[in-house]
């Protein structure tokens, strides 16, 4: 089997809000306003922005992504974490137990989260049919090769399988900058 080319999506700092936290930050009658759809079906960037506050610093104009979720989740890079003065763990989305605390400030209020901030583990979204054809399973760990004058091999890349997923690898800005990756470029999934 030949190696598989996978398009890349670079994730800047962002957050997913619970319905309750959305109302705390933006008001009782608030709802998310779609700015633009994202590559994964049903996901979108919102017009709503917040400020993240840590013990050492703040990050302003942090984008909310929709739709709302069961629990508020903040995703930052390691560089962002240093700016904020926090130590979020590297985790899969949704794995928030004992993650970093953080304060989120919106136009109508603020929330002080005891946990909820992570550095997202680099991962590949793929739908069930494509995963089956390639012999990939949900939560499998693979390697990905990046070509170019700053080429490298990413180890510890998580496969995430779901019926609605569109094939795409997600890395944060630190990871993309390390190898000069740009949105939409392709990397090679190394199949054993």
Short mmCIF file of C-alpha atoms in Angstrom, two decimals:
data_model
loop_
_atom_site.label_atom_id
_atom_site.label_comp_id
_atom_site.label_asym_id
_atom_site.label_seq_id
_atom_site.Cartn_x
_atom_site.Cartn_y
_atom_site.Cartn_z
CA UNK A 1 0.00 0.00 0.00
CA UNK A 2 1.33 3.45 -0.88
CA UNK A 3 1.69 6.25 1.64
CA UNK A 4 -1.34 8.50 2.08
CA UNK A 5 -1.30 12.27 1.54
CA UNK A 6 -3.24 14.15 4.21
CA UNK A 7 -4.16 17.86 4.07
CA UNK A 8 -3.22 19.96 7.09
CA UNK A 9 -5.33 22.32 9.16
CA UNK A 10 -3.47 24.57 11.58
CA UNK A 11 -5.33 25.33 14.80
CA UNK A 12 -4.75 28.67 16.45
CA UNK A 13 -5.80 29.16 20.08
CA UNK A 14 -9.56 28.77 20.47
CA UNK A 15 -12.27 27.51 22.78
CA UNK A 16 -15.48 25.48 22.76
CA UNK A 17 -18.15 26.66 25.20
CA UNK A 18 -20.86 24.88 27.12
CA UNK A 19 -24.31 26.44 26.77
CA UNK A 20 -24.15 27.61 30.41
CA UNK A 21 -20.75 29.27 29.98
CA UNK A 22 -21.87 30.88 26.69
CA UNK A 23 -24.65 32.64 28.61
CA UNK A 24 -22.32 33.66 31.45
CA UNK A 25 -19.87 35.26 29.02
CA UNK A 26 -22.23 36.73 26.41
CA UNK A 27 -25.59 37.16 28.18
CA UNK A 28 -28.70 35.11 28.92
CA UNK A 29 -30.20 35.33 25.42
CA UNK A 30 -26.93 34.79 23.55
CA UNK A 31 -26.35 32.23 20.84
CA UNK A 32 -23.27 31.56 18.71
CA UNK A 33 -22.96 33.55 15.49
CA UNK A 34 -21.40 31.70 12.54
CA UNK A 35 -18.43 33.53 11.02
CA UNK A 36 -17.36 30.72 8.66
CA UNK A 37 -17.68 26.93 8.39
CA UNK A 38 -14.66 24.78 9.26
CA UNK A 39 -13.44 21.72 7.35
CA UNK A 40 -15.11 19.26 9.75
CA UNK A 41 -18.85 18.95 9.05
CA UNK A 42 -21.06 20.92 11.44
CA UNK A 43 -18.11 22.80 13.00
CA UNK A 44 -17.69 26.56 12.56
CA UNK A 45 -15.71 29.58 13.67
CA UNK A 46 -17.87 32.10 15.53
CA UNK A 47 -17.95 35.88 15.61
CA UNK A 48 -17.68 35.69 19.41
CA UNK A 49 -14.28 36.45 20.97
CA UNK A 50 -13.03 36.21 24.57
CA UNK A 51 -9.95 37.02 26.63
CA UNK A 52 -7.99 34.27 28.39
CA UNK A 53 -6.36 35.28 31.69
CA UNK A 54 -3.60 33.35 33.43
CA UNK A 55 -1.35 34.09 36.40
CA UNK A 56 1.30 35.77 34.21
CA UNK A 57 -0.54 37.22 31.23
CA UNK A 58 -3.57 37.46 28.95
CA UNK A 59 -4.50 36.53 25.40
CA UNK A 60 -7.14 38.73 23.76
CA UNK A 61 -9.47 38.10 20.81
CA UNK A 62 -9.54 34.32 21.25
CA UNK A 63 -12.10 32.81 18.86
CA UNK A 64 -15.02 30.66 20.00
CA UNK A 65 -15.78 27.60 17.84
CA UNK A 66 -19.23 26.08 17.55
CA UNK A 67 -21.46 24.36 18.19
CA UNK A 68 -21.63 24.35 21.99
CA UNK A 69 -20.38 21.29 23.90
CA UNK A 70 -21.15 19.58 27.21
CA UNK A 71 -18.04 21.10 28.84
CA UNK A 72 -16.04 24.22 28.05
CA UNK A 73 -12.64 23.42 26.53
CA UNK A 74 -9.81 25.86 25.81
CA UNK A 75 -7.02 24.86 23.39
CA UNK A 76 -3.72 26.76 23.39
CA UNK A 77 -0.18 26.15 22.16
CA UNK A 78 2.79 25.71 24.48
CA UNK A 79 3.88 29.24 23.54
CA UNK A 80 0.45 30.57 24.58
CA UNK A 81 0.69 28.60 27.83
CA UNK A 82 3.99 30.29 28.68
CA UNK A 83 2.45 33.71 28.00
CA UNK A 84 -0.45 32.86 30.32
CA UNK A 85 1.76 31.24 32.97
CA UNK A 86 -0.09 27.91 32.96
CA UNK A 87 0.90 24.27 32.34
CA UNK A 88 -1.85 22.59 30.32
CA UNK A 89 -1.38 18.90 29.51
CA UNK A 90 -1.19 17.56 25.95
CA UNK A 91 -4.52 15.79 25.52
CA UNK A 92 -7.08 14.49 23.08
CA UNK A 93 -10.10 16.77 22.71
CA UNK A 94 -12.62 16.18 25.48
CA UNK A 95 -10.09 14.69 27.93
CA UNK A 96 -10.26 17.52 30.45
CA UNK A 97 -9.99 15.80 33.85
CA UNK A 98 -7.24 17.53 35.87
CA UNK A 99 -6.36 19.83 32.97
CA UNK A 100 -5.17 23.41 33.57
CA UNK A 101 -7.33 26.02 35.30
CA UNK A 102 -7.95 29.31 33.52
CA UNK A 103 -10.10 32.46 33.60
CA UNK A 104 -12.20 33.37 30.55
CA UNK A 105 -13.56 36.91 30.18
CA UNK A 106 -16.39 37.84 27.83
CA UNK A 107 -18.34 41.05 27.23
CA UNK A 108 -21.05 40.21 29.81
CA UNK A 109 -19.16 38.21 32.44
CA UNK A 110 -16.34 35.84 33.27
CA UNK A 111 -15.79 32.23 34.28
CA UNK A 112 -13.02 30.80 36.46
CA UNK A 113 -12.53 27.22 35.32
CA UNK A 114 -10.92 24.76 37.73
CA UNK A 115 -10.00 22.66 34.66
CA UNK A 116 -10.54 22.85 30.92
CA UNK A 117 -7.37 24.15 29.24
CA UNK A 118 -5.26 21.75 27.13
CA UNK A 119 -2.66 21.66 24.40
CA UNK A 120 -4.44 19.54 21.79
CA UNK A 121 -2.65 16.33 20.83
CA UNK A 122 -1.85 16.41 17.12
CA UNK A 123 -4.36 14.22 15.32
CA UNK A 124 -5.84 13.10 12.03
CA UNK A 125 -9.59 13.19 11.41
CA UNK A 126 -10.80 10.41 9.10
CA UNK A 127 -14.20 8.90 8.35
CA UNK A 128 -15.04 5.25 9.05
CA UNK A 129 -14.97 4.09 5.40
CA UNK A 130 -11.55 5.58 4.66
CA UNK A 131 -10.16 4.31 7.97
CA UNK A 132 -11.33 0.78 7.17
CA UNK A 133 -9.76 0.91 3.68
CA UNK A 134 -6.44 2.00 5.20
CA UNK A 135 -6.57 -0.40 8.14
CA UNK A 136 -6.68 2.45 10.67
CA UNK A 137 -8.56 2.38 13.98
CA UNK A 138 -9.84 5.10 16.30
CA UNK A 139 -7.23 6.11 18.93
CA UNK A 140 -4.43 4.43 16.93
CA UNK A 141 -1.07 6.25 17.04
CA UNK A 142 0.78 6.81 13.74
CA UNK A 143 3.69 8.78 12.29
CA UNK A 144 3.44 11.56 9.72
CA UNK A 145 6.23 12.85 7.46
CA UNK A 146 6.55 16.52 6.52
CA UNK A 147 8.67 17.28 3.44
CA UNK A 148 10.54 20.48 2.69
CA UNK A 149 13.64 22.34 3.88
CA UNK A 150 12.44 22.04 7.50
CA UNK A 151 11.07 18.53 7.05
CA UNK A 152 10.51 16.23 9.98
CA UNK A 153 8.54 13.21 11.15
CA UNK A 154 5.76 13.76 13.69
CA UNK A 155 5.48 10.81 16.05
CA UNK A 156 2.52 10.29 18.40
CA UNK A 157 -0.17 11.38 15.92
CA UNK A 158 -3.62 10.28 17.10
CA UNK A 159 -6.13 8.82 14.63
CA UNK A 160 -9.70 10.00 15.29
CA UNK A 161 -12.41 8.11 13.41
CA UNK A 162 -16.02 9.29 13.06
CA UNK A 163 -18.65 8.90 10.30
CA UNK A 164 -18.77 12.67 9.62
CA UNK A 165 -15.03 13.40 9.68
CA UNK A 166 -13.24 14.83 6.66
CA UNK A 167 -9.63 13.69 6.17
CA UNK A 168 -7.37 16.31 7.74
CA UNK A 169 -4.44 16.46 10.15
CA UNK A 170 -4.66 19.10 12.88
CA UNK A 171 -1.54 20.63 14.40
CA UNK A 172 -1.18 23.78 16.46
CA UNK A 173 0.76 26.89 15.45
CA UNK A 174 3.92 25.83 17.30
CA UNK A 175 4.02 22.51 15.45
CA UNK A 176 3.30 24.14 12.07
CA UNK A 177 5.99 26.79 12.59
CA UNK A 178 8.58 24.13 13.49
CA UNK A 179 8.40 22.71 9.96
CA UNK A 180 7.08 25.69 7.98
CA UNK A 181 3.69 24.05 7.31
CA UNK A 182 0.84 26.11 5.92
CA UNK A 183 -2.92 25.46 5.92
CA UNK A 184 -3.95 23.15 3.08
CA UNK A 185 -0.48 21.71 2.44
CA UNK A 186 -0.20 17.94 2.58
CA UNK A 187 1.81 15.61 4.76
CA UNK A 188 2.39 11.88 4.36
CA UNK A 189 0.78 9.35 6.67
CA UNK A 190 3.39 6.64 7.10
CA UNK A 191 1.60 3.33 6.76
CA UNK A 192 3.53 0.34 8.15
#
